[in-house]
């Protein structure tokens, strides 16, 4: 059984562009240090895709602040294209803080020093659409993980030009925009741990779907079929951290679909998805054997420096 998808895009120098969540993941440790990593699904998939030998890029808007400049530095070092990634001094880069708690970590969404809420994700304004489309040629794949009028406008235009659109939602958000994303996407991939609030909406969509289920493996179905095909997860002898496993699964899956023949000639089928997911699962399992999405830490600061690095109150006043 095939999905009936025939992507006819002309060859492009970009394999994948992503739009959506880009953040700094900050991990506080018991020794008064804070590890800093450029993260977020959109950014992680682009980084992983570049590491696998494909040319990738990230688009959106970040703050011209310490977090935004750290992300810019990391992506530049890894040769991830930033032509359409703006640093804006009137913006604030999202920061996610993990703090030690009972032998594990817990998320903290406010500054640990003054209680000010840490910056959240904001999409680029729709007015940047034309500028972005003029600056970046249509890639073979577009990944979007957060829906907005900006990301959907990009997806609409690039799909018309033959780009394969992969939608990887984490939350429902605005249902009307979520449904628009499903209508423009060729494939939706989601985690079972996050699907409760949008599962009913996804179930009603007639497009291929991939659901990751952690140690239970993955399953997929094509178009509006009610029949799911399952694939077991590889054994991992020493699980250190599952953060980033899903992003490496996505990158590996798309890299396998991109390798060899043009994506349009590699029509989605049970066989092609099974092969692609096998590679994705292999890389996702490997990512479970180190801490964080990537093997190395991007940067590190002392705990007392965190307020100056990420607190919106301090960044606004310059104190």
PDB file of N, CA and C in Angstrom, residues 133-196:
ATOM      1  N   UNK A 133      11.032  33.900   2.272  1.00  0.00           N
ATOM      2  CA  UNK A 133      10.905  33.154   1.025  1.00  0.00           C
ATOM      3  C   UNK A 133      11.859  33.683  -0.045  1.00  0.00           C
ATOM      4  N   UNK A 134      12.128  34.973  -0.012  1.00  0.00           N
ATOM      5  CA  UNK A 134      13.052  35.550  -0.980  1.00  0.00           C
ATOM      6  C   UNK A 134      14.504  35.177  -0.676  1.00  0.00           C
ATOM      7  N   UNK A 135      14.791  34.908   0.610  1.00  0.00           N
ATOM      8  CA  UNK A 135      16.171  34.663   1.015  1.00  0.00           C
ATOM      9  C   UNK A 135      16.576  33.203   0.939  1.00  0.00           C
ATOM     10  N   UNK A 136      15.598  32.289   1.026  1.00  0.00           N
ATOM     11  CA  UNK A 136      15.912  30.862   1.130  1.00  0.00           C
ATOM     12  C   UNK A 136      15.176  30.086   0.044  1.00  0.00           C
ATOM     13  N   UNK A 137      15.875  29.312  -0.771  1.00  0.00           N
ATOM     14  CA  UNK A 137      15.197  28.477  -1.769  1.00  0.00           C
ATOM     15  C   UNK A 137      14.475  27.323  -1.088  1.00  0.00           C
ATOM     16  N   UNK A 138      13.435  26.832  -1.720  1.00  0.00           N
ATOM     17  CA  UNK A 138      12.651  25.738  -1.151  1.00  0.00           C
ATOM     18  C   UNK A 138      13.536  24.516  -0.912  1.00  0.00           C
ATOM     19  N   UNK A 139      13.548  23.975   0.313  1.00  0.00           N
ATOM     20  CA  UNK A 139      14.333  22.774   0.600  1.00  0.00           C
ATOM     21  C   UNK A 139      13.566  21.523   0.207  1.00  0.00           C
ATOM     22  N   UNK A 140      14.209  20.391   0.333  1.00  0.00           N
ATOM     23  CA  UNK A 140      13.513  19.135   0.048  1.00  0.00           C
ATOM     24  C   UNK A 140      12.511  18.805   1.153  1.00  0.00           C
ATOM     25  N   UNK A 141      12.840  19.194   2.405  1.00  0.00           N
ATOM     26  CA  UNK A 141      11.959  18.916   3.542  1.00  0.00           C
ATOM     27  C   UNK A 141      11.841  20.162   4.401  1.00  0.00           C
ATOM     28  N   UNK A 142      10.615  20.443   4.853  1.00  0.00           N
ATOM     29  CA  UNK A 142      10.375  21.470   5.866  1.00  0.00           C
ATOM     30  C   UNK A 142       9.801  20.781   7.091  1.00  0.00           C
ATOM     31  N   UNK A 143      10.431  21.003   8.244  1.00  0.00           N
ATOM     32  CA  UNK A 143       9.912  20.520   9.520  1.00  0.00           C
ATOM     33  C   UNK A 143       9.308  21.689  10.271  1.00  0.00           C
ATOM     34  N   UNK A 144       8.056  21.550  10.709  1.00  0.00           N
ATOM     35  CA  UNK A 144       7.491  22.534  11.618  1.00  0.00           C
ATOM     36  C   UNK A 144       6.945  21.833  12.843  1.00  0.00           C
ATOM     37  N   UNK A 145       7.255  22.384  14.020  1.00  0.00           N
ATOM     38  CA  UNK A 145       6.795  21.768  15.257  1.00  0.00           C
ATOM     39  C   UNK A 145       5.899  22.696  16.068  1.00  0.00           C
ATOM     40  N   UNK A 146       5.844  23.954  15.729  1.00  0.00           N
ATOM     41  CA  UNK A 146       4.929  24.914  16.357  1.00  0.00           C
ATOM     42  C   UNK A 146       4.200  25.648  15.235  1.00  0.00           C
ATOM     43  N   UNK A 147       2.882  25.667  15.304  1.00  0.00           N
ATOM     44  CA  UNK A 147       2.129  26.284  14.218  1.00  0.00           C
ATOM     45  C   UNK A 147       1.895  27.764  14.510  1.00  0.00           C
ATOM     46  N   UNK A 148       2.014  28.558  13.478  1.00  0.00           N
ATOM     47  CA  UNK A 148       1.765  29.990  13.541  1.00  0.00           C
ATOM     48  C   UNK A 148       1.422  30.447  12.138  1.00  0.00           C
ATOM     49  N   UNK A 149       0.953  31.653  12.013  1.00  0.00           N
ATOM     50  CA  UNK A 149       0.649  32.170  10.674  1.00  0.00           C
ATOM     51  C   UNK A 149       1.920  32.258   9.837  1.00  0.00           C
ATOM     52  N   UNK A 150       3.052  32.555  10.491  1.00  0.00           N
ATOM     53  CA  UNK A 150       4.330  32.613   9.774  1.00  0.00           C
ATOM     54  C   UNK A 150       4.718  31.230   9.247  1.00  0.00           C
ATOM     55  N   UNK A 151       4.762  30.223  10.123  1.00  0.00           N
ATOM     56  CA  UNK A 151       5.216  28.894   9.695  1.00  0.00           C
ATOM     57  C   UNK A 151       4.275  28.281   8.670  1.00  0.00           C
ATOM     58  N   UNK A 152       2.985  28.521   8.814  1.00  0.00           N
ATOM     59  CA  UNK A 152       2.030  27.962   7.862  1.00  0.00           C
ATOM     60  C   UNK A 152       2.126  28.639   6.506  1.00  0.00           C
ATOM     61  N   UNK A 153       2.424  29.929   6.481  1.00  0.00           N
ATOM     62  CA  UNK A 153       2.606  30.623   5.204  1.00  0.00           C
ATOM     63  C   UNK A 153       3.817  30.069   4.458  1.00  0.00           C
ATOM     64  N   UNK A 154       4.904  29.818   5.208  1.00  0.00           N
ATOM     65  CA  UNK A 154       6.093  29.209   4.605  1.00  0.00           C
ATOM     66  C   UNK A 154       5.754  27.823   4.078  1.00  0.00           C
ATOM     67  N   UNK A 155       5.060  27.025   4.891  1.00  0.00           N
ATOM     68  CA  UNK A 155       4.712  25.658   4.493  1.00  0.00           C
ATOM     69  C   UNK A 155       3.823  25.639   3.263  1.00  0.00           C
ATOM     70  N   UNK A 156       2.847  26.528   3.217  1.00  0.00           N
ATOM     71  CA  UNK A 156       1.942  26.594   2.057  1.00  0.00           C
ATOM     72  C   UNK A 156       2.721  26.851   0.775  1.00  0.00           C
ATOM     73  N   UNK A 157       3.593  27.851   0.813  1.00  0.00           N
ATOM     74  CA  UNK A 157       4.324  28.231  -0.397  1.00  0.00           C
ATOM     75  C   UNK A 157       5.325  27.153  -0.797  1.00  0.00           C
ATOM     76  N   UNK A 158       6.064  26.643   0.156  1.00  0.00           N
ATOM     77  CA  UNK A 158       7.069  25.642  -0.192  1.00  0.00           C
ATOM     78  C   UNK A 158       6.429  24.333  -0.635  1.00  0.00           C
ATOM     79  N   UNK A 159       5.280  23.979  -0.081  1.00  0.00           N
ATOM     80  CA  UNK A 159       4.613  22.772  -0.574  1.00  0.00           C
ATOM     81  C   UNK A 159       4.235  22.954  -2.045  1.00  0.00           C
ATOM     82  N   UNK A 160       3.778  24.152  -2.389  1.00  0.00           N
ATOM     83  CA  UNK A 160       3.438  24.412  -3.796  1.00  0.00           C
ATOM     84  C   UNK A 160       4.665  24.246  -4.691  1.00  0.00           C
ATOM     85  N   UNK A 161       5.845  24.521  -4.137  1.00  0.00           N
ATOM     86  CA  UNK A 161       7.078  24.380  -4.909  1.00  0.00           C
ATOM     87  C   UNK A 161       7.642  22.958  -4.852  1.00  0.00           C
ATOM     88  N   UNK A 162       6.970  22.053  -4.145  1.00  0.00           N
ATOM     89  CA  UNK A 162       7.377  20.662  -4.122  1.00  0.00           C
ATOM     90  C   UNK A 162       8.065  20.186  -2.869  1.00  0.00           C
ATOM     91  N   UNK A 163       8.169  21.025  -1.837  1.00  0.00           N
ATOM     92  CA  UNK A 163       8.811  20.624  -0.590  1.00  0.00           C
ATOM     93  C   UNK A 163       7.941  19.622   0.169  1.00  0.00           C
ATOM     94  N   UNK A 164       8.590  18.623   0.760  1.00  0.00           N
ATOM     95  CA  UNK A 164       7.914  17.654   1.615  1.00  0.00           C
ATOM     96  C   UNK A 164       7.762  18.287   2.993  1.00  0.00           C
ATOM     97  N   UNK A 165       6.539  18.360   3.520  1.00  0.00           N
ATOM     98  CA  UNK A 165       6.265  19.031   4.792  1.00  0.00           C
ATOM     99  C   UNK A 165       6.027  17.997   5.883  1.00  0.00           C
ATOM    100  N   UNK A 166       6.865  18.038   6.914  1.00  0.00           N
ATOM    101  CA  UNK A 166       6.748  17.160   8.077  1.00  0.00           C
ATOM    102  C   UNK A 166       6.283  17.996   9.257  1.00  0.00           C
ATOM    103  N   UNK A 167       5.161  17.603   9.863  1.00  0.00           N
ATOM    104  CA  UNK A 167       4.603  18.302  11.018  1.00  0.00           C
ATOM    105  C   UNK A 167       4.844  17.453  12.254  1.00  0.00           C
ATOM    106  N   UNK A 168       5.517  18.029  13.250  1.00  0.00           N
ATOM    107  CA  UNK A 168       5.813  17.280  14.484  1.00  0.00           C
ATOM    108  C   UNK A 168       5.312  18.079  15.686  1.00  0.00           C
ATOM    109  N   UNK A 169       4.023  17.969  16.010  1.00  0.00           N
ATOM    110  CA  UNK A 169       3.453  18.794  17.080  1.00  0.00           C
ATOM    111  C   UNK A 169       3.822  18.285  18.465  1.00  0.00           C
ATOM    112  N   UNK A 170       3.917  19.244  19.411  1.00  0.00           N
ATOM    113  CA  UNK A 170       4.102  18.904  20.820  1.00  0.00           C
ATOM    114  C   UNK A 170       2.859  19.252  21.629  1.00  0.00           C
ATOM    115  N   UNK A 171       2.113  20.265  21.154  1.00  0.00           N
ATOM    116  CA  UNK A 171       0.884  20.685  21.818  1.00  0.00           C
ATOM    117  C   UNK A 171      -0.156  21.013  20.756  1.00  0.00           C
ATOM    118  N   UNK A 172      -1.411  21.160  21.192  1.00  0.00           N
ATOM    119  CA  UNK A 172      -2.477  21.503  20.256  1.00  0.00           C
ATOM    120  C   UNK A 172      -2.426  22.971  19.874  1.00  0.00           C
ATOM    121  N   UNK A 173      -2.269  23.866  20.860  1.00  0.00           N
ATOM    122  CA  UNK A 173      -2.296  25.295  20.553  1.00  0.00           C
ATOM    123  C   UNK A 173      -3.642  25.690  19.981  1.00  0.00           C
ATOM    124  N   UNK A 174      -3.623  26.585  19.021  1.00  0.00           N
ATOM    125  CA  UNK A 174      -4.866  26.991  18.358  1.00  0.00           C
ATOM    126  C   UNK A 174      -5.316  25.884  17.405  1.00  0.00           C
ATOM    127  N   UNK A 175      -6.507  25.364  17.643  1.00  0.00           N
ATOM    128  CA  UNK A 175      -6.956  24.214  16.863  1.00  0.00           C
ATOM    129  C   UNK A 175      -7.102  24.541  15.390  1.00  0.00           C
ATOM    130  N   UNK A 176      -7.520  25.774  15.064  1.00  0.00           N
ATOM    131  CA  UNK A 176      -7.680  26.110  13.651  1.00  0.00           C
ATOM    132  C   UNK A 176      -6.331  26.086  12.933  1.00  0.00           C
ATOM    133  N   UNK A 177      -5.275  26.584  13.586  1.00  0.00           N
ATOM    134  CA  UNK A 177      -3.952  26.549  12.979  1.00  0.00           C
ATOM    135  C   UNK A 177      -3.412  25.120  12.938  1.00  0.00           C
ATOM    136  N   UNK A 178      -3.706  24.346  13.976  1.00  0.00           N
ATOM    137  CA  UNK A 178      -3.277  22.955  14.011  1.00  0.00           C
ATOM    138  C   UNK A 178      -3.878  22.188  12.840  1.00  0.00           C
ATOM    139  N   UNK A 179      -5.164  22.396  12.577  1.00  0.00           N
ATOM    140  CA  UNK A 179      -5.821  21.701  11.460  1.00  0.00           C
ATOM    141  C   UNK A 179      -5.248  22.160  10.121  1.00  0.00           C
ATOM    142  N   UNK A 180      -4.881  23.436  10.021  1.00  0.00           N
ATOM    143  CA  UNK A 180      -4.248  23.917   8.790  1.00  0.00           C
ATOM    144  C   UNK A 180      -2.908  23.226   8.572  1.00  0.00           C
ATOM    145  N   UNK A 181      -2.169  23.039   9.663  1.00  0.00           N
ATOM    146  CA  UNK A 181      -0.881  22.349   9.541  1.00  0.00           C
ATOM    147  C   UNK A 181      -1.077  20.915   9.055  1.00  0.00           C
ATOM    148  N   UNK A 182      -2.086  20.234   9.560  1.00  0.00           N
ATOM    149  CA  UNK A 182      -2.370  18.872   9.106  1.00  0.00           C
ATOM    150  C   UNK A 182      -2.755  18.853   7.629  1.00  0.00           C
ATOM    151  N   UNK A 183      -3.423  19.906   7.184  1.00  0.00           N
ATOM    152  CA  UNK A 183      -3.870  19.929   5.788  1.00  0.00           C
ATOM    153  C   UNK A 183      -2.724  20.189   4.819  1.00  0.00           C
ATOM    154  N   UNK A 184      -1.674  20.864   5.274  1.00  0.00           N
ATOM    155  CA  UNK A 184      -0.555  21.173   4.381  1.00  0.00           C
ATOM    156  C   UNK A 184       0.562  20.136   4.498  1.00  0.00           C
ATOM    157  N   UNK A 185       0.583  19.363   5.586  1.00  0.00           N
ATOM    158  CA  UNK A 185       1.666  18.402   5.805  1.00  0.00           C
ATOM    159  C   UNK A 185       1.477  17.154   4.960  1.00  0.00           C
ATOM    160  N   UNK A 186       2.605  16.528   4.618  1.00  0.00           N
ATOM    161  CA  UNK A 186       2.598  15.221   3.962  1.00  0.00           C
ATOM    162  C   UNK A 186       2.667  14.087   4.978  1.00  0.00           C
ATOM    163  N   UNK A 187       3.228  14.387   6.161  1.00  0.00           N
ATOM    164  CA  UNK A 187       3.420  13.376   7.195  1.00  0.00           C
ATOM    165  C   UNK A 187       3.376  14.071   8.548  1.00  0.00           C
ATOM    166  N   UNK A 188       2.696  13.452   9.528  1.00  0.00           N
ATOM    167  CA  UNK A 188       2.703  13.964  10.897  1.00  0.00           C
ATOM    168  C   UNK A 188       3.354  12.924  11.793  1.00  0.00           C
ATOM    169  N   UNK A 189       4.299  13.362  12.624  1.00  0.00           N
ATOM    170  CA  UNK A 189       4.995  12.485  13.566  1.00  0.00           C
ATOM    171  C   UNK A 189       4.811  13.072  14.956  1.00  0.00           C
ATOM    172  N   UNK A 190       4.448  12.230  15.925  1.00  0.00           N
ATOM    173  CA  UNK A 190       4.210  12.742  17.265  1.00  0.00           C
ATOM    174  C   UNK A 190       4.546  11.675  18.292  1.00  0.00           C
ATOM    175  N   UNK A 191       4.735  12.126  19.533  1.00  0.00           N
ATOM    176  CA  UNK A 191       5.037  11.229  20.638  1.00  0.00           C
ATOM    177  C   UNK A 191       3.761  10.887  21.385  1.00  0.00           C
ATOM    178  N   UNK A 192       3.618   9.634  21.774  1.00  0.00           N
ATOM    179  CA  UNK A 192       2.433   9.204  22.520  1.00  0.00           C
ATOM    180  C   UNK A 192       2.320   9.923  23.852  1.00  0.00           C
ATOM    181  N   UNK A 193       3.449  10.367  24.414  1.00  0.00           N
ATOM    182  CA  UNK A 193       3.416  11.029  25.714  1.00  0.00           C
ATOM    183  C   UNK A 193       2.839  12.439  25.627  1.00  0.00           C
ATOM    184  N   UNK A 194       2.745  12.983  24.419  1.00  0.00           N
ATOM    185  CA  UNK A 194       2.250  14.355  24.259  1.00  0.00           C
ATOM    186  C   UNK A 194       0.937  14.436  23.491  1.00  0.00           C
ATOM    187  N   UNK A 195       0.388  13.290  23.117  1.00  0.00           N
ATOM    188  CA  UNK A 195      -0.690  13.278  22.123  1.00  0.00           C
ATOM    189  C   UNK A 195      -2.094  13.413  22.687  1.00  0.00           C
ATOM    190  N   UNK A 196      -2.262  13.346  23.998  1.00  0.00           N
ATOM    191  CA  UNK A 196      -3.617  13.304  24.549  1.00  0.00           C
ATOM    192  C   UNK A 196      -4.482  14.481  24.104  1.00  0.00           C
TER     193      UNK A 196
END
